[in-house]
XYZ file of C-alpha atoms in Angstrom:
325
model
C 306.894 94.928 30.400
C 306.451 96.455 27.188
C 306.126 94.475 24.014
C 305.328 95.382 20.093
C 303.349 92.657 18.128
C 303.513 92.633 14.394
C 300.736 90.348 12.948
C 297.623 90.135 14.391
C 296.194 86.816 13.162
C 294.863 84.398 15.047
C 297.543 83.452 17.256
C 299.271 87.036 17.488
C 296.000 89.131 18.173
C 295.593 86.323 21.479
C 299.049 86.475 22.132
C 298.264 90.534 22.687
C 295.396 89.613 24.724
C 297.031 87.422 26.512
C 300.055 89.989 27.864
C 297.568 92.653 28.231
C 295.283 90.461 30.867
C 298.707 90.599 33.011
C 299.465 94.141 33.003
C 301.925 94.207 30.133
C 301.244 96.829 27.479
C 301.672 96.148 23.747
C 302.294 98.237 20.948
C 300.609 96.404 17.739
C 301.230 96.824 13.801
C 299.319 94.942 11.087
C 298.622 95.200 7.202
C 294.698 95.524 8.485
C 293.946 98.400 9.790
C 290.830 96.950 10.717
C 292.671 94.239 13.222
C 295.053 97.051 14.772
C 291.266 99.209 15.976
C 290.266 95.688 16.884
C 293.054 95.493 19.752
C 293.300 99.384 20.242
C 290.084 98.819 21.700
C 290.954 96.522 24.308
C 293.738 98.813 25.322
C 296.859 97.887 22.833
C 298.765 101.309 21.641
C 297.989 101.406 17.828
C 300.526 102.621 14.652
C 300.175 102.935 11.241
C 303.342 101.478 9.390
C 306.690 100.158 11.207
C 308.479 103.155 11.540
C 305.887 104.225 13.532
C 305.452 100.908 15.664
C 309.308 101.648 16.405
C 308.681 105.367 17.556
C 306.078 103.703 20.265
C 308.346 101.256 21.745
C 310.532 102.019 24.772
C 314.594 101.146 24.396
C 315.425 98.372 24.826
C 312.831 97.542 22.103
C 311.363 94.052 22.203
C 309.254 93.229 18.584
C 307.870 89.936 18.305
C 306.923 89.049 14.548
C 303.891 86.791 14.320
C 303.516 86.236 10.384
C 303.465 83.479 8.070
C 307.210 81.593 7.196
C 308.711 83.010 4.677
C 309.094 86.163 2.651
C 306.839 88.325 4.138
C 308.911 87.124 7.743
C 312.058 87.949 6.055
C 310.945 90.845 4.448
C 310.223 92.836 7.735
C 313.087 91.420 9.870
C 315.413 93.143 7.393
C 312.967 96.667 7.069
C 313.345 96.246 11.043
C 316.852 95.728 11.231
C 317.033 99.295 9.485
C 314.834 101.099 11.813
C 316.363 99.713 15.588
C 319.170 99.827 17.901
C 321.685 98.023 19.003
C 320.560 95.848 22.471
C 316.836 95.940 20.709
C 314.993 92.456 20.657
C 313.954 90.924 17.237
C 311.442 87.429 17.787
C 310.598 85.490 15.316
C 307.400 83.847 16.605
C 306.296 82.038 13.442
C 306.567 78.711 12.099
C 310.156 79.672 10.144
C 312.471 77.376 9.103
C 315.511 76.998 11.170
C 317.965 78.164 8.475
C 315.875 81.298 7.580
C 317.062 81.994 12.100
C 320.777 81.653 11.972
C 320.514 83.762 8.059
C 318.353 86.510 10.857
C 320.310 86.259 13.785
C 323.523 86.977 11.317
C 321.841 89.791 9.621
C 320.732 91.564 13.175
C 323.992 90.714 15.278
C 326.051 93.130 12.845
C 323.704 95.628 13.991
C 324.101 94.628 17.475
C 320.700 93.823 17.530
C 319.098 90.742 19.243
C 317.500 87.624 17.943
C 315.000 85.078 18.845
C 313.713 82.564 17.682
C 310.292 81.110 19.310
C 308.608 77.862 18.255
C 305.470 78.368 19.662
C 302.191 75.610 20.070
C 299.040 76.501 21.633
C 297.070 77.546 18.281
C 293.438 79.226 19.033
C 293.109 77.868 22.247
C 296.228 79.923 23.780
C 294.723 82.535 24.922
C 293.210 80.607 27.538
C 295.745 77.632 28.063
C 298.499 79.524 27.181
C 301.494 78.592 24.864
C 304.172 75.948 24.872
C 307.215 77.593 23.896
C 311.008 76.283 22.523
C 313.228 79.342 22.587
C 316.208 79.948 20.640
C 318.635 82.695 20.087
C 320.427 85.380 22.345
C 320.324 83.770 25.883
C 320.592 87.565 27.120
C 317.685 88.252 25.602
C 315.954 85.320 26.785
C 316.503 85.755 30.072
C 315.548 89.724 29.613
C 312.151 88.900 28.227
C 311.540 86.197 31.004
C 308.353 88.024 32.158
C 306.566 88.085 29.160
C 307.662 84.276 28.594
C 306.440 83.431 31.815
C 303.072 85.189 31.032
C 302.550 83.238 27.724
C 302.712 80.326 29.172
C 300.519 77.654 30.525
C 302.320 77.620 33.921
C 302.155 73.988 35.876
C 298.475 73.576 36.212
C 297.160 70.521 37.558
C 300.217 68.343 35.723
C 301.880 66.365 37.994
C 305.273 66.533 38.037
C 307.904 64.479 36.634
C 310.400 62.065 39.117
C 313.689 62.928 39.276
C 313.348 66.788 38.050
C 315.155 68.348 40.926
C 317.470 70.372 39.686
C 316.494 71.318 36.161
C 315.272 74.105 34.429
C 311.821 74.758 36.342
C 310.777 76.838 33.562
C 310.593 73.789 31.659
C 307.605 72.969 34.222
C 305.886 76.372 33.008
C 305.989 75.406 29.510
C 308.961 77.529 28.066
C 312.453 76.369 27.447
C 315.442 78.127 26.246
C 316.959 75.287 23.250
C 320.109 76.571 22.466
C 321.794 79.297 19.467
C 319.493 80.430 16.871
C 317.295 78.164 14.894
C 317.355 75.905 17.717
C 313.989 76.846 18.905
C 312.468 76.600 15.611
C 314.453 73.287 15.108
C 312.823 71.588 18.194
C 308.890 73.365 17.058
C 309.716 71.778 13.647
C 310.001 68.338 15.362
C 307.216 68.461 17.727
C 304.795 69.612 14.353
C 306.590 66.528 12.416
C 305.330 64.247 15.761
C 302.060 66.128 15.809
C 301.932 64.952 11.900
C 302.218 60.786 12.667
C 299.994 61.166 16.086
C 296.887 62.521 14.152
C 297.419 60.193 11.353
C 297.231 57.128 14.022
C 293.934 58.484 15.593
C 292.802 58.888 12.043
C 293.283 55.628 10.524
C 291.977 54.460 13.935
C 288.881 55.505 13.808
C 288.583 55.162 10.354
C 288.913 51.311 10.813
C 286.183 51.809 13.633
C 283.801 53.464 11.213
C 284.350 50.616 8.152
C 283.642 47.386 10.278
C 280.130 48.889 9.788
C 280.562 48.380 5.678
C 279.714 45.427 3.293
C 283.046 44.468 3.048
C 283.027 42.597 6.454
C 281.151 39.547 7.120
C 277.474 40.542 8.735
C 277.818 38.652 11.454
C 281.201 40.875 12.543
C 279.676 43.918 11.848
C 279.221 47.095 14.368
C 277.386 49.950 14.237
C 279.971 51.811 16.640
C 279.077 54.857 18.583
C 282.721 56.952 17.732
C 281.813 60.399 19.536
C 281.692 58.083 22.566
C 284.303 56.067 22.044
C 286.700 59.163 21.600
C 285.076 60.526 24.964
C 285.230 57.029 26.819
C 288.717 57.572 25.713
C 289.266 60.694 26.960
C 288.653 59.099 30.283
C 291.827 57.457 31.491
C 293.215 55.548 28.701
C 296.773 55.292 27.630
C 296.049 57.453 24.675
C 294.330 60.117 26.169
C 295.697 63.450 24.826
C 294.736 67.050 23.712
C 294.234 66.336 20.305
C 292.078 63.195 21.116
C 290.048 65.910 23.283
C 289.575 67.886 19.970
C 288.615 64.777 18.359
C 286.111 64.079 20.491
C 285.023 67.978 20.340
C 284.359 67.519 16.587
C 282.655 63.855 16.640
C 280.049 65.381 19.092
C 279.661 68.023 17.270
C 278.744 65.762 13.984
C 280.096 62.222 14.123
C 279.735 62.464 10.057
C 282.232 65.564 9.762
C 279.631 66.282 6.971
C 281.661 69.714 6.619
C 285.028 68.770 5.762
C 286.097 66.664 2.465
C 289.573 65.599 3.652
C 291.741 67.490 2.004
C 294.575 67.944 4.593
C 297.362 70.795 3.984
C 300.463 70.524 5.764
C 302.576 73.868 7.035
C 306.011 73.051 5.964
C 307.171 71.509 8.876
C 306.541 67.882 8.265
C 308.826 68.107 4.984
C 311.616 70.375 7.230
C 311.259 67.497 9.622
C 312.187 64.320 6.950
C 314.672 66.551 5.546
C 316.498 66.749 8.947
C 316.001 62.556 9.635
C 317.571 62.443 6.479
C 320.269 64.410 6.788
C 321.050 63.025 10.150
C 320.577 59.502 8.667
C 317.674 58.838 11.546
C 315.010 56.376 9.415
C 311.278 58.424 10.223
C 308.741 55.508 8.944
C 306.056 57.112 10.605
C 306.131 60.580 10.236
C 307.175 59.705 6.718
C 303.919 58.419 5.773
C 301.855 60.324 7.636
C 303.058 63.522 5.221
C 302.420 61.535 2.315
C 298.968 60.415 3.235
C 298.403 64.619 3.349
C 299.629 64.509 -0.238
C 297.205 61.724 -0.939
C 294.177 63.126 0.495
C 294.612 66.249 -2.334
C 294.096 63.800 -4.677
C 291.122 60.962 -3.176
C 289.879 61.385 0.905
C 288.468 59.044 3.342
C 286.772 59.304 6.678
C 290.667 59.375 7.886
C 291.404 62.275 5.997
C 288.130 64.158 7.254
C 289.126 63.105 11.232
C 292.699 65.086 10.659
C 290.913 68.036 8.962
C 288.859 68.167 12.032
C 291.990 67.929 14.069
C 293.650 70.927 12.480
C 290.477 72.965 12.544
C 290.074 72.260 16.197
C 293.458 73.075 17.376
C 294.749 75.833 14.937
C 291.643 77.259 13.192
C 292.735 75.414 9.600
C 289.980 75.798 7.174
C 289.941 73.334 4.198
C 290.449 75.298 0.773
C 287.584 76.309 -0.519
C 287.027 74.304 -4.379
């Protein structure tokens, strides 16, 4: 199938990649001129403003837009929804806010034009593992653009799978799922980033407690001098909290168990805050992932080895850098 990418960052350049290793072709727009040669050269069809990214694309048009939440996201959804046609496919790909979809999905539907909405995990690392994705939107369109879904992502791999499954959604099994109306895919992305958000705080403030029963403020005779690059690998290794992110942990801990490159001051994307709005609105008490987006407001202010363990994190699985100063 044909596909156009708008935004060719880290995740949308890979997600190009990614289509074009399965015989797809892509036709690819970005404010850098310098990133649209980049993937021309590996076989993507090039353009040089939207208009002309529209020309390129076969009807029914499908243009996924990979950019930051926000205006910029808003600003070309409505410059697209002047230049397509009805039954053409608009995806929101980014981390939007739910609202911002259904506010979209209006705006395009009076131009008979479709909408989805596509939480989508996988960060740097998609390209090769491919891309969790929670779909929302047009089902029509959903179920048009299966192919390229089904491409993105990770597929079953070695995962066993789950009792009592017969009869559901195999896609599910693949690693894409169609949520529901518009914003629901975002709504369900928004969650799983708020979860992300209280499961790196835990490993943090684990191993920061490992680290400190080293200092002066515990008795000598209870003091360790604890290995934590191995401990994260040992538990890698078959332990109840073996996961992806404690992978990346361990990944950065070999690397340099000090993290002597990162201060611990830990951003947050919007989607921690979008997800204790929604608990409160729904009444639903979120202790956890409560304080784990405060403690990222804290760490702008003082750090800790904690802090420096969930920069690592988010520089491991999404490419975050630390602001510089």
């Amino acid at each position: 199938m044909q596909l156009g990418m708008i935004g060719l960052g880290r995740m949308g350049g890979n997600i190009v990649r990614r289509l074009m290793r399965h015989g797809h072709s892509c036709v690819v727009y970005d404010r850098s001129a310098d990133a649209v040669r980049g993937l021309q050269s590996e076989g993507a069809t090039p353009s040089a403003d939207l208009a002309d990214f529209v020309k390129h694309l076969e009807a029914p048009r499908a243009v996924w837009v990979m950019l930051p939440a926000g205006e910029i996201t808003h600003d070309t959804i409505v410059e697209l929804s002047n230049l397509l046609s009805r039954g053409d496919i608009v995806i929101d790909g980014g981390n939007s806010f739910y609202h911002d979809d259904i506010r979209h999905a209006d705006l395009l539907t009076a131009k008979g034009i479709r909408y989805l909405d596509v939480g989508t995990s996988g960060g740097v690392w998609g390209l090769e593992r491919g891309y969790c994705m929670m779909i929302g939107g047009d089902k029509g369109a959903f179920e048009h653009l299966d192919p390229i879904f089904k491409t993105l992502a990770p597929g079953r791999g070695t995962i066993d799978r789950t009792p009592g499954r017969d009869g559901r959604d195999p896609r599910a099994e693949q690693g894409y799922i169609y949520c529901g109306p518009p914003g629901a895919g975002h709504f369900v992305k928004m969650v799983h980033n708020g979860i992300e958000y209280g499961v790196m705080q835990a490993y943090a403030e684990g191993f920061d407690v490992l680290k400190n029963v080293a200092s002066k403020a515990v008795p000598e005779n209870r003091r360790y001098n604890l290995n934590l690059a191995d401990i994260a690998e040992v538990w890698r290794r078959g332990s109840v909290i073996a996961s992806w992110l404690l992978d990346l942990t361990a990944i950065a801990l070999a690397h340099d168990e000090s993290l002597g490159e990162f201060t611990g001051h830990v951003e947050d994307s919007g989607e921690g805050r979008w997800t204790i709005n929604a608990a409160i609105e729904e009444a639903v008490p979120a202790e956890v992932l409560s304080a784990a987006l405060y403690t990222r407001f804290r760490s702008r202010q003082q750090n800790t080895y904690a802090e420096k363990i969930l920069s690592a994190m988010r520089k491991e699985f999404g490419g975050h850098q630390e602001p510089k100063g």
